[in-house]
Coordinates of C-alpha atoms in Angstrom, one line a residue:
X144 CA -44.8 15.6 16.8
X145 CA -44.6 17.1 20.5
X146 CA -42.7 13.7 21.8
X147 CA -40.2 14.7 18.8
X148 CA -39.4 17.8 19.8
X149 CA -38.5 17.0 23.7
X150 CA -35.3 14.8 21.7
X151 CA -32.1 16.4 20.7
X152 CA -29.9 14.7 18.3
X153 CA -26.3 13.4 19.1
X154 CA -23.5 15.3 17.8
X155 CA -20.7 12.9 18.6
X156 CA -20.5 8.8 19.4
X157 CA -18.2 7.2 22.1
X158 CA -16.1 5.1 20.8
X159 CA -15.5 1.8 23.2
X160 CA -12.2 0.1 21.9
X161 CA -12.5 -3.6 23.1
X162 CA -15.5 -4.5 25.3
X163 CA -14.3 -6.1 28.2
X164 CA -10.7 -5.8 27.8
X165 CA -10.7 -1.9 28.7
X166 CA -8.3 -2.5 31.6
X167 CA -5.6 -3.8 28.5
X168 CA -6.2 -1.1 26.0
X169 CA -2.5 0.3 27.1
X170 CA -0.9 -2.7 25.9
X171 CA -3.1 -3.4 22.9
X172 CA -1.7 -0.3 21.4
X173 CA 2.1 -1.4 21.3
X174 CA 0.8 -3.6 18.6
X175 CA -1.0 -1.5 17.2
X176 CA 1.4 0.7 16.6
X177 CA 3.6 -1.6 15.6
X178 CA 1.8 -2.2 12.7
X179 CA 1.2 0.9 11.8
X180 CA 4.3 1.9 11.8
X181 CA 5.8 -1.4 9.8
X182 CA 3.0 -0.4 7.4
X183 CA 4.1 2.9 6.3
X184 CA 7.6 2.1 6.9
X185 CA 7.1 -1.2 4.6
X186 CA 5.0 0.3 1.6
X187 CA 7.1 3.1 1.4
X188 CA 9.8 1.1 0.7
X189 CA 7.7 -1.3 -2.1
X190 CA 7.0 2.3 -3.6
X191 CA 10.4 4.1 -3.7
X192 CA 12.3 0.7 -4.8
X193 CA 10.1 0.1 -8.1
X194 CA 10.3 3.8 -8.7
X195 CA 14.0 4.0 -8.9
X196 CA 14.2 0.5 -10.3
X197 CA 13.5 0.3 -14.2
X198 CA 13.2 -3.2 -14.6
X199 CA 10.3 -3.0 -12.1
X200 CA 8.2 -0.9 -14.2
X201 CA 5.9 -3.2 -15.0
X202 CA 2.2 -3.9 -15.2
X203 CA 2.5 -6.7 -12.1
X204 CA 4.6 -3.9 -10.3
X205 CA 2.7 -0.6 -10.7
X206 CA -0.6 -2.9 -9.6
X207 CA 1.3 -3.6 -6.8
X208 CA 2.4 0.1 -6.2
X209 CA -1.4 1.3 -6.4
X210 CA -1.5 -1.0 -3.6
X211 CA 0.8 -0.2 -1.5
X212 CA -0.7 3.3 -1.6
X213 CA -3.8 1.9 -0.9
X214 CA -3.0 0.1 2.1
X215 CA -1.1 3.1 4.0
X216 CA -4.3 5.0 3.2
X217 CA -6.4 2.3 4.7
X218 CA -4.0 2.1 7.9
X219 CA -3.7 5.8 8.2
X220 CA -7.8 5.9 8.8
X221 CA -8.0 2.9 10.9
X222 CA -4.4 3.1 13.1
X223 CA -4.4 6.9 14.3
X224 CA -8.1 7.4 15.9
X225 CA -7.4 3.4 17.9
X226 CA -3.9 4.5 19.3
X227 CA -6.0 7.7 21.0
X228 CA -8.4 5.3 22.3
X229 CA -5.6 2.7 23.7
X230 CA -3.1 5.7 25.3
X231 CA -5.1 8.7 25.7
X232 CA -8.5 7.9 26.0
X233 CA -9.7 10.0 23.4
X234 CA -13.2 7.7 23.1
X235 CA -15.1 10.8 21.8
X236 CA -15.4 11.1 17.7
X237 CA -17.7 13.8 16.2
X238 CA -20.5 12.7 14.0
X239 CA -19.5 13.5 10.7
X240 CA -16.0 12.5 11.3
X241 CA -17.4 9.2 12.3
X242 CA -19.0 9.3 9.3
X243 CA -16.2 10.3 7.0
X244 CA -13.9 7.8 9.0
X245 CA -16.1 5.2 7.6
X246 CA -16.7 5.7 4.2
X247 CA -13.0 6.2 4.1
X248 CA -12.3 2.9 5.3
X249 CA -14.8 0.8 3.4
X250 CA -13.9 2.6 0.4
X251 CA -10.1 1.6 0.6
X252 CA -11.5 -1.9 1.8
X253 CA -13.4 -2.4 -1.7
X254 CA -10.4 -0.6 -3.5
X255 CA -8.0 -3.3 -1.8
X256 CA -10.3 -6.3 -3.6
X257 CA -10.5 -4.4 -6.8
X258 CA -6.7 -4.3 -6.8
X259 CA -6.0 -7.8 -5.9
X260 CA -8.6 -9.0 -8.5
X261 CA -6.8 -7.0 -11.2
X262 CA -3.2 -8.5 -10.4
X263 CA -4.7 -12.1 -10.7
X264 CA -5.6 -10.8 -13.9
X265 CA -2.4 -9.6 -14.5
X266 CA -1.3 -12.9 -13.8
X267 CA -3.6 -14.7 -15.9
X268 CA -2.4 -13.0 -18.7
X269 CA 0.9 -13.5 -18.4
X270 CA 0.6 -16.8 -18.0
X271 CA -2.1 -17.9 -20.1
X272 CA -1.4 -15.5 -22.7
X273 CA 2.3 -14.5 -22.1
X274 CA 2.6 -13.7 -26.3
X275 CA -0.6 -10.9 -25.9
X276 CA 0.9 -9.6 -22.4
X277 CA 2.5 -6.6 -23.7
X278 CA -0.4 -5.5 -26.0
X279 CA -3.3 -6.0 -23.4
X280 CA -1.2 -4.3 -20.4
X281 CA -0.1 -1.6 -21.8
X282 CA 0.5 1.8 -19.8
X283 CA -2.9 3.2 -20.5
X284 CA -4.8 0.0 -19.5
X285 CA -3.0 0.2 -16.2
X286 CA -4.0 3.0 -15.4
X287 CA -7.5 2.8 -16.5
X288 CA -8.2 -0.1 -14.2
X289 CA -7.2 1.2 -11.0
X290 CA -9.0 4.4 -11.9
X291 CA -12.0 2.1 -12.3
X292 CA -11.2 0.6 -9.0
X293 CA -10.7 3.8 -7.2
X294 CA -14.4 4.8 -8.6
X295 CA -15.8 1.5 -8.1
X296 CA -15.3 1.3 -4.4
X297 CA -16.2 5.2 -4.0
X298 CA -19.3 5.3 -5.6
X299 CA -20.3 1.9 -3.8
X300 CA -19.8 3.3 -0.5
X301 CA -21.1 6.7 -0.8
X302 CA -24.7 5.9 -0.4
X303 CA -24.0 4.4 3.3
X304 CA -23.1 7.8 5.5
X305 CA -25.8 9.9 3.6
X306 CA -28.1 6.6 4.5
X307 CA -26.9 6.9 8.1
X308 CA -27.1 10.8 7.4
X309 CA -31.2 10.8 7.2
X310 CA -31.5 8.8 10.6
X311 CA -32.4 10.1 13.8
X312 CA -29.6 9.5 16.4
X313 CA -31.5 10.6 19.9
X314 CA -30.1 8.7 22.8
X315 CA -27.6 5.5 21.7
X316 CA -24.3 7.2 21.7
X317 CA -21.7 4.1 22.4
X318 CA -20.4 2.4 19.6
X319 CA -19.0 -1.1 20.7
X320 CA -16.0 -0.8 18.6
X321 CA -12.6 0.1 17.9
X322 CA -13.4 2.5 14.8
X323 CA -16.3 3.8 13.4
X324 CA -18.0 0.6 12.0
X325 CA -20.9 0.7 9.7
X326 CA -23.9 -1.3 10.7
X327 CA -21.9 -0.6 14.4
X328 CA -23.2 2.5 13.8
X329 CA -26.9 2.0 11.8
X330 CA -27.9 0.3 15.2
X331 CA -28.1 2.9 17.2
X332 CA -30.1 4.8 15.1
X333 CA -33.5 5.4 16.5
X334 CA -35.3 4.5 13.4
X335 CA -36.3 1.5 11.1
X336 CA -32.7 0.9 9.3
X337 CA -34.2 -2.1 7.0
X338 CA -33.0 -0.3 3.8
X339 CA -29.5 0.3 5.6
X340 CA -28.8 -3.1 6.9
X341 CA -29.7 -4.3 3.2
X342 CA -27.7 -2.4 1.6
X343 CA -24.6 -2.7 3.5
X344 CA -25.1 -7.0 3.5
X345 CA -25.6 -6.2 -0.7
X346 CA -22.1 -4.3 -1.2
X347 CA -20.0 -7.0 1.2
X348 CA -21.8 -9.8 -0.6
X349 CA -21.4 -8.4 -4.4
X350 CA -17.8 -7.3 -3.9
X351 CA -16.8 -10.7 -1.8
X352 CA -19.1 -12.9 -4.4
X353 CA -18.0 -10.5 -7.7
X354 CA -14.2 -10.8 -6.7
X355 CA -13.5 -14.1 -5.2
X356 CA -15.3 -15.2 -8.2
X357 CA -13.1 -13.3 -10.5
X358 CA -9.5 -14.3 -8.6
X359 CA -10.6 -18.1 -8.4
X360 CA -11.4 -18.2 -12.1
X361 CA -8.1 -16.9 -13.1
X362 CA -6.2 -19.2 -10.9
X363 CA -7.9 -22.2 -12.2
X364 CA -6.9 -21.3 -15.7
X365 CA -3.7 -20.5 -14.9
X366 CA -3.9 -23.9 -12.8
X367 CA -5.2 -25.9 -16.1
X368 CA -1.8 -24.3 -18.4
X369 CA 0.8 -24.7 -15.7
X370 CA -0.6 -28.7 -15.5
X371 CA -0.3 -28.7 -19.0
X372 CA 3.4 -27.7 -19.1
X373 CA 5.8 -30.6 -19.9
X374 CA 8.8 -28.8 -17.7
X375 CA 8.8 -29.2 -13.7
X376 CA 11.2 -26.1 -14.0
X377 CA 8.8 -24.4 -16.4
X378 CA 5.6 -25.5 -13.8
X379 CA 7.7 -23.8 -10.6
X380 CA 8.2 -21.2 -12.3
X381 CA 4.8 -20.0 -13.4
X382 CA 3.5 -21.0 -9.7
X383 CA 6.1 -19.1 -8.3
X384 CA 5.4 -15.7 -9.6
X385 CA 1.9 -16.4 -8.1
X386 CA 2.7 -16.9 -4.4
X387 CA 2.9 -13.5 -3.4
X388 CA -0.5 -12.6 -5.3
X389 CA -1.7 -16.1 -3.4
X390 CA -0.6 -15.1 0.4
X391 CA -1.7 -11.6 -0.6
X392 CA -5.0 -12.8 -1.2
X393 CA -4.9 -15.1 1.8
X394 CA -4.1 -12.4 4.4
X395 CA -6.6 -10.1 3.3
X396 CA -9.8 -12.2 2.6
X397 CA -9.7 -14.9 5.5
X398 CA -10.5 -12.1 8.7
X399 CA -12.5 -10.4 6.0
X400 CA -14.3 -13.2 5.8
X401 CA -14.4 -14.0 9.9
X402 CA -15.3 -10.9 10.3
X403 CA -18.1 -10.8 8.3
X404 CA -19.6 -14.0 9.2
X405 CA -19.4 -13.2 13.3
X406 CA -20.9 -9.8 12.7
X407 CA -24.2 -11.4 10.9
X408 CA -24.5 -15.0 12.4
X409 CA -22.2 -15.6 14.8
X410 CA -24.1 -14.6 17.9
X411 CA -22.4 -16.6 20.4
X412 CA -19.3 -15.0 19.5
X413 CA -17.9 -12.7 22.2
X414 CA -18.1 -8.8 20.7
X415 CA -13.8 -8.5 21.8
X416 CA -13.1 -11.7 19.6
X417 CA -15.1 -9.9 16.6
X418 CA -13.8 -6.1 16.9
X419 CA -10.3 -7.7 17.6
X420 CA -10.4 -9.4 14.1
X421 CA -12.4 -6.7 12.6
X422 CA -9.1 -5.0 13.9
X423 CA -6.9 -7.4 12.2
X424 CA -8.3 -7.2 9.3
X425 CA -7.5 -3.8 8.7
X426 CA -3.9 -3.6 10.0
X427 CA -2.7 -6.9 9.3
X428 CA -2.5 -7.4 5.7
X429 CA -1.1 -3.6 4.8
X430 CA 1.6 -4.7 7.2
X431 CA 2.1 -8.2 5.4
X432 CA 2.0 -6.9 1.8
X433 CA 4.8 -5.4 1.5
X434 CA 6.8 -8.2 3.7
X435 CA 5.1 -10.5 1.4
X436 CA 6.0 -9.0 -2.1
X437 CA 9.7 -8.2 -0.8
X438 CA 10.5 -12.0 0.1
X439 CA 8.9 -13.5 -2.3
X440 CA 9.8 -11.1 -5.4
X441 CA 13.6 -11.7 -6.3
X442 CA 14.0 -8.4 -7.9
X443 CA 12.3 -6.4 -5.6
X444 CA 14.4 -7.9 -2.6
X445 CA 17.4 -7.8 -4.7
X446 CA 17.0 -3.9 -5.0
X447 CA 16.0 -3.3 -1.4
X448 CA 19.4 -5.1 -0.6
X449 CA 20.8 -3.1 -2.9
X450 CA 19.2 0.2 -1.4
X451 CA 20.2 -0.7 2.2
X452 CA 23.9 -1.6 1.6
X453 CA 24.7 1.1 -1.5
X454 CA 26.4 3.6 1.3
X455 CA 28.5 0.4 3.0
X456 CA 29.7 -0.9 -0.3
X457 CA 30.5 3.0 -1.3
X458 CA 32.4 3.8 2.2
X459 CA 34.0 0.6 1.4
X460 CA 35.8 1.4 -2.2

């Protein structure tokens, strides 16, 4: 009890960026904010286009709207506190900022999956069950299953920072990372952090395994009705509204995945390569979704067009 009270406990961590690459931090944040800024810049646009464009208000669309949201949320967590680091060398966080800077971020991570598992759902539907499409997805529906997602990643999260919340933090203050990072952070606790560390592997697994699992199953039936079509035309077409979905998908779960894996077994891994993907992970796909959808959707890069060039074609008449 008398060795306890000699310790004093940390009010604030230090925040590293990228062991060993310090001396580069200057450039790393050009694109950094780069992406940041195509982020906002990009998902604004996905919002404000189906908004003013009617035929857009659909099921597929507003999934895709809820996501746009959620990745300038995710981005605007992430983006802000790593651009101090890089240019100002604002390394210092407070605790409970720490804290709420990741819950904030795991929860919008979680939310992202949710969202992406209920558009290959929409999908499925459409596709498998095109004549039901309008009765299952209706309005209500829609909203009801990104209100479930919302709750599902924020009740799944909320356990970690009041788990981190009971631990004694005496003496390790540096966290080897870019962002407040969760079992960056249970480490340093000076405590046994068994129920922590299990918990936190739990969530990732169940929301990777749950997921996945749910996205692959819908693509393999819509993969067994498209092969079943007699049309090549008719087969393009169904694929086709899928590719966005697809490279969304892709974007998001492969450095997901990386990162995941290096963090628990990849030892020999150099700590820059992981925080730098662990970096990626979080920036990149918010700035590729909206590219994504907008290339691959012909009506929603039809209206963009449309947006950009309304005042030349006006001036023009």
């Amino acid at each position: 009890m008398e060795d306890n009270t000699t310790h004093h406990y940390i009010s604030s961590f230090f925040l590293v960026g990228i062991p060993g690459l310090q001396d580069f931090h200057c450039w790393m944040g050009i694109p950094v904010c780069l992406l940041f800024s195509l982020t906002m810049l990009g998902n604004s646009i996905i919002i404000i286009t189906i908004k003013l464009e009617p035929s857009l208000h659909q099921p597929m669309y507003f999934f895709l709207c809820m996501l746009a949201m959620n990745d300038m949320a995710l981005a605007s967590s992430t983006a802000p506190k790593m651009l101090g680091i890089f240019w100002l060398d604002a390394h210092w966080i407070d605790f409970d900022i720490c804290l709420a800077q990741l819950y904030f971020i795991h929860t919008f991570c979680i939310i992202e999956s949710a969202f992406l598992v209920a558009m290959a759902f929409d999908r499925y539907v459409a596709i498998c069950i095109p004549l039901r499409y309008t009765t299952i997805l209706t309005i209500p529906m829609v909203i009801k299953m990104g209100l479930v997602s919302v709750t599902r990643g924020i009740l799944m999260v909320l356990p970690c920072p009041l788990l981190i919340k009971r631990l004694p933090y005496y003496t390790k203050y540096i966290i080897n990372h870019a962002y407040c990072e969760h079992m960056a952070i249970v480490k340093l606790a000076s405590a046994n952090t068994h129920i922590n560390r299990a918990y936190g592997i739990s969530v990732a697994l169940s929301v990777m395994v749950l997921d996945l699992g749910l996205i692959a199953t819908s693509y393999l039936k819509i993969l067994q009705v498209v092969f079943r079509l007699s049309s090549q035309h008719a087969r393009s077409k169904a694929l086709g509204t899928c590719a966005a979905h697809v490279c969304t998908i892709l974007v998001s779960y492969t450095p997901a995945l990386f990162s995941f894996l290096t963090h628990r077994i990849g030892k020999k891994v150099p700590p820059s390569v992981h925080i730098i993907f662990a970096s990626l992970y979080l920036l990149v796909p918010p700035t590729v979704n909206p590219l994504v959808y907008g290339i691959k959707t012909k009506q929603i890069r039809d209206r963009v067009i449309g947006l950009f060039f309304l005042n030349k074609k006006i001036s023009e008449n």
